[in-house]
Each structure stands twice: as structure tokens, then as C-alpha cells.
Short mmCIF file of N, CA and C in Angstrom, two decimals:
data_model
loop_
_atom_site.label_atom_id
_atom_site.label_comp_id
_atom_site.label_asym_id
_atom_site.label_seq_id
_atom_site.Cartn_x
_atom_site.Cartn_y
_atom_site.Cartn_z
N PHE A 30 -15.49 -123.07 75.12
CA PHE A 30 -16.46 -122.38 74.20
C PHE A 30 -17.89 -121.98 74.51
N GLY A 31 -18.31 -120.95 73.65
CA GLY A 31 -19.74 -120.78 74.18
C GLY A 31 -20.72 -120.92 73.94
N LEU A 32 -22.10 -121.23 75.02
CA LEU A 32 -23.00 -121.75 74.37
C LEU A 32 -23.37 -121.86 73.04
N ARG A 33 -22.98 -120.77 72.38
CA ARG A 33 -23.79 -121.00 70.80
C ARG A 33 -23.56 -122.48 70.80
N ILE A 34 -21.70 -122.74 70.38
CA ILE A 34 -21.84 -124.24 69.75
C ILE A 34 -21.51 -125.33 70.82
N ILE A 35 -22.02 -125.30 71.92
CA ILE A 35 -21.89 -126.33 73.00
C ILE A 35 -22.06 -127.69 72.17
N GLY A 36 -23.33 -127.33 72.13
CA GLY A 36 -24.48 -128.70 71.41
C GLY A 36 -22.86 -129.48 70.20
N THR A 37 -22.54 -128.40 69.25
CA THR A 37 -21.59 -128.96 68.04
C THR A 37 -20.54 -129.29 69.03
N VAL A 38 -19.97 -129.00 69.87
CA VAL A 38 -18.72 -129.14 70.26
C VAL A 38 -19.05 -131.22 70.99
N LEU A 39 -19.37 -130.73 71.76
CA LEU A 39 -20.26 -132.25 72.54
C LEU A 39 -20.66 -133.62 71.66
N GLY A 40 -20.90 -133.19 70.35
CA GLY A 40 -21.98 -133.38 69.31
C GLY A 40 -20.89 -134.54 68.85
N ALA A 41 -19.67 -133.77 68.39
CA ALA A 41 -18.50 -133.63 67.95
C ALA A 41 -17.52 -134.88 68.91
N ALA A 42 -17.34 -134.69 69.74
CA ALA A 42 -16.74 -135.04 70.92
C ALA A 42 -17.26 -136.53 71.16
N THR A 43 -18.47 -136.46 70.86
CA THR A 43 -19.30 -137.90 71.24
C THR A 43 -19.09 -138.74 70.08
N LEU A 44 -19.16 -138.31 68.69
CA LEU A 44 -18.92 -138.92 67.48
C LEU A 44 -17.58 -139.78 67.38
N LEU A 45 -16.88 -139.21 67.88
CA LEU A 45 -15.04 -139.13 67.50
C LEU A 45 -14.70 -139.91 68.74
N SER A 46 -15.51 -139.95 69.60
CA SER A 46 -15.25 -141.10 71.04
C SER A 46 -15.64 -142.56 70.47
N SER A 47 -17.34 -142.18 70.20
CA SER A 47 -17.98 -143.55 69.94
C SER A 47 -17.40 -144.19 68.37
N LEU A 48 -16.89 -143.86 67.52
CA LEU A 48 -15.75 -144.38 66.10
C LEU A 48 -14.47 -144.80 67.44
N GLY A 49 -13.69 -143.89 68.33
CA GLY A 49 -12.19 -145.02 68.45
C GLY A 49 -12.93 -145.99 69.58
N MET A 50 -14.27 -145.90 69.98
CA MET A 50 -14.32 -147.37 71.25
C MET A 50 -15.08 -148.29 70.04
N SER A 51 -15.19 -148.40 68.28
CA SER A 51 -16.01 -148.90 68.03
C SER A 51 -14.80 -149.86 67.11
N LEU A 52 -13.87 -149.11 66.42
CA LEU A 52 -12.56 -149.16 65.93
C LEU A 52 -11.30 -149.61 66.13
N GLY A 53 -11.40 -148.90 67.38
CA GLY A 53 -10.40 -149.29 68.10
C GLY A 53 -9.45 -150.86 68.48
N PRO A 54 -11.06 -151.76 68.79
CA PRO A 54 -10.32 -153.04 69.20
C PRO A 54 -10.17 -153.50 67.76
N LEU A 55 -11.30 -153.07 66.54
CA LEU A 55 -10.97 -154.01 65.07
C LEU A 55 -9.17 -153.69 64.65
N ALA A 56 -8.89 -152.15 64.53
CA ALA A 56 -7.71 -152.05 64.44
C ALA A 56 -6.73 -152.48 65.15
N GLY A 57 -6.83 -152.55 65.73
CA GLY A 57 -5.83 -153.17 67.66
C GLY A 57 -5.23 -154.85 67.19
N GLY A 58 -6.67 -155.14 66.55
CA GLY A 58 -6.43 -156.48 65.94
C GLY A 58 -5.46 -156.81 65.12
N MET A 59 -5.84 -155.88 63.82
CA MET A 59 -5.07 -156.32 62.89
C MET A 59 -3.57 -155.85 63.15
N ILE A 60 -3.19 -154.90 63.59
CA ILE A 60 -2.34 -154.22 64.19
C ILE A 60 -1.06 -155.31 64.26
N TYR A 61 -1.94 -156.00 65.86
CA TYR A 61 -1.17 -156.69 66.47
C TYR A 61 -1.32 -158.42 65.23
N ASP A 62 -2.49 -158.73 64.67
CA ASP A 62 -2.21 -159.65 63.39
C ASP A 62 -0.56 -159.70 63.09
N ALA A 63 -0.95 -158.37 62.10
CA ALA A 63 0.17 -157.87 61.38
C ALA A 63 1.59 -158.20 62.26
N THR A 64 2.18 -157.82 63.12
CA THR A 64 3.60 -157.44 63.62
C THR A 64 3.58 -158.72 64.71
N ALA A 65 2.50 -159.43 65.02
CA ALA A 65 2.95 -160.59 66.81
C ALA A 65 3.11 -159.97 67.63
N SER A 66 3.01 -158.58 67.52
CA SER A 66 3.40 -157.98 68.87
C SER A 66 2.41 -156.86 68.97
N TYR A 67 2.45 -155.93 70.80
CA TYR A 67 1.79 -154.58 71.10
C TYR A 67 2.40 -153.81 70.88
N HIS A 68 3.68 -154.27 70.54
CA HIS A 68 4.37 -152.84 70.66
C HIS A 68 4.02 -151.31 70.02
N TRP A 69 3.61 -151.76 68.98
CA TRP A 69 3.15 -150.23 68.11
C TRP A 69 1.78 -150.04 68.57
N LEU A 70 1.09 -151.18 69.46
CA LEU A 70 -0.16 -150.18 69.83
C LEU A 70 0.04 -149.16 71.08
N PHE A 71 1.26 -149.60 72.08
CA PHE A 71 1.54 -148.87 72.70
C PHE A 71 1.94 -147.86 72.23
N ILE A 72 2.76 -147.87 71.73
CA ILE A 72 3.47 -146.60 70.30
C ILE A 72 2.28 -145.91 70.31
N GLY A 73 1.25 -146.02 69.47
CA GLY A 73 -0.26 -145.98 68.63
C GLY A 73 -0.44 -144.81 69.78
N SER A 74 -0.95 -145.49 70.99
CA SER A 74 -2.02 -145.17 71.77
C SER A 74 -1.05 -144.26 72.63
N ALA A 75 0.25 -144.18 73.03
CA ALA A 75 0.91 -143.00 73.24
C ALA A 75 0.92 -141.94 72.83
N LEU A 76 1.43 -141.91 71.24
CA LEU A 76 1.34 -140.63 70.58
C LEU A 76 0.09 -140.12 70.39
N ILE A 77 -1.57 -140.83 70.40
CA ILE A 77 -2.65 -140.34 70.40
C ILE A 77 -2.40 -139.59 71.76
N GLY A 78 -2.31 -140.43 73.08
CA GLY A 78 -2.83 -139.20 74.23
C GLY A 78 -2.10 -138.19 74.19
N LEU A 79 -0.45 -137.81 73.89
CA LEU A 79 0.33 -137.20 73.44
C LEU A 79 -0.25 -135.59 72.53
N GLY A 80 -0.90 -136.44 71.76
CA GLY A 80 -1.99 -135.39 70.96
C GLY A 80 -2.84 -134.98 71.40
N ALA A 81 -3.58 -135.53 72.63
CA ALA A 81 -4.88 -135.23 72.73
C ALA A 81 -4.46 -134.28 73.61
N ALA A 82 -3.08 -134.18 74.63
CA ALA A 82 -2.36 -133.29 75.11
C ALA A 82 -2.47 -131.96 74.99
N GLY A 83 -1.70 -131.80 73.61
CA GLY A 83 -1.44 -130.71 73.34
C GLY A 83 -2.34 -129.87 72.73
N ILE A 84 -3.58 -130.56 72.16
CA ILE A 84 -4.92 -130.20 71.75
C ILE A 84 -5.61 -129.33 73.05
N ALA A 85 -5.38 -129.91 74.55
CA ALA A 85 -5.94 -129.68 75.18
C ALA A 85 -5.21 -128.61 75.80
N ILE A 86 -3.69 -128.65 76.01
CA ILE A 86 -3.41 -127.32 76.27
C ILE A 86 -3.13 -126.10 75.25
N ALA A 87 -3.35 -126.31 74.27
CA ALA A 87 -3.52 -125.35 73.29
C ALA A 87 -4.48 -124.24 73.51
N PHE A 88 -5.58 -124.97 74.23
CA PHE A 88 -6.49 -123.42 74.16
C PHE A 88 -6.34 -122.73 75.52
N PRO A 89 -6.34 -121.37 75.37
CA PRO A 89 -6.15 -120.78 76.23
C PRO A 89 -7.06 -120.58 77.39
N PRO A 90 -6.19 -119.80 78.76
CA PRO A 90 -7.45 -120.43 79.36
C PRO A 90 -8.49 -120.06 79.87
N GLN A 91 -9.70 -119.85 80.42
CA GLN A 91 -11.11 -119.32 80.43
C GLN A 91 -10.97 -117.96 82.25
N PRO A 92 -11.13 -116.88 81.81
CA PRO A 92 -11.25 -116.16 83.00
C PRO A 92 -12.39 -116.66 83.74
N SER A 93 -11.82 -116.18 84.94
CA SER A 93 -12.51 -116.85 86.50
C SER A 93 -13.85 -115.92 86.17
N ARG A 94 -15.20 -117.55 86.89
CA ARG A 94 -16.45 -116.19 87.23
C ARG A 94 -16.00 -114.69 88.13
N GLN A 95 -14.88 -114.79 89.10
CA GLN A 95 -14.87 -113.31 89.77
C GLN A 95 -13.86 -112.57 89.16
N LYS A 96 -13.49 -112.78 87.62
CA LYS A 96 -12.65 -111.54 87.60
C LYS A 96 -13.78 -111.41 86.41
N LEU A 97 -14.75 -112.40 85.60
CA LEU A 97 -15.86 -111.72 85.20
C LEU A 97 -17.02 -111.03 85.34
N GLN A 98 -17.09 -111.22 86.83
CA GLN A 98 -18.37 -110.59 87.98
C GLN A 98 -17.72 -109.07 87.96
N MET A 99 -16.18 -108.82 88.01
CA MET A 99 -15.63 -107.56 88.48
C MET A 99 -16.02 -106.39 87.36
N ALA A 100 -15.51 -107.26 85.85
CA ALA A 100 -15.61 -105.98 84.91
C ALA A 100 -17.15 -105.62 84.43
#
């Protein structure tokens, strides 16, 4: 990301992280109470992790500093 929007990107990442940390235990407890098993919690966590990895892989690689200095 460019320097112009880095504050917005970091703010959004912090917001989503905070929401996950605050609502995750509540949602996990509700799922456990409804199913009496951690199975679906592990499946959900794995899917979220795979989704995050997919998003990270979707971004194009940044050119190295050496290539930028040569240009």
C-alpha cells in the first residue's frame, strides 16, 4: 500500500482485529453451547485462516528497493 492510505489500512486492520478478539470468545461459547463440541470451532478457525492466506497471496509482490533505485 502507498503512504497515502497506510493509516486507513492500519486502522481497518486494527478495527477488525479488535472486533475478532472481543466477539470471538462470545461466538465460540455460543457455538459450543449449541453443539457441545469444539469441532465446528476448529473448522471455522481453519476457514478463516485459509481465507486470510488467500487474501495475502492475492496481493502482487512489491518490487525490491534495488529494482526501484535502478529505475
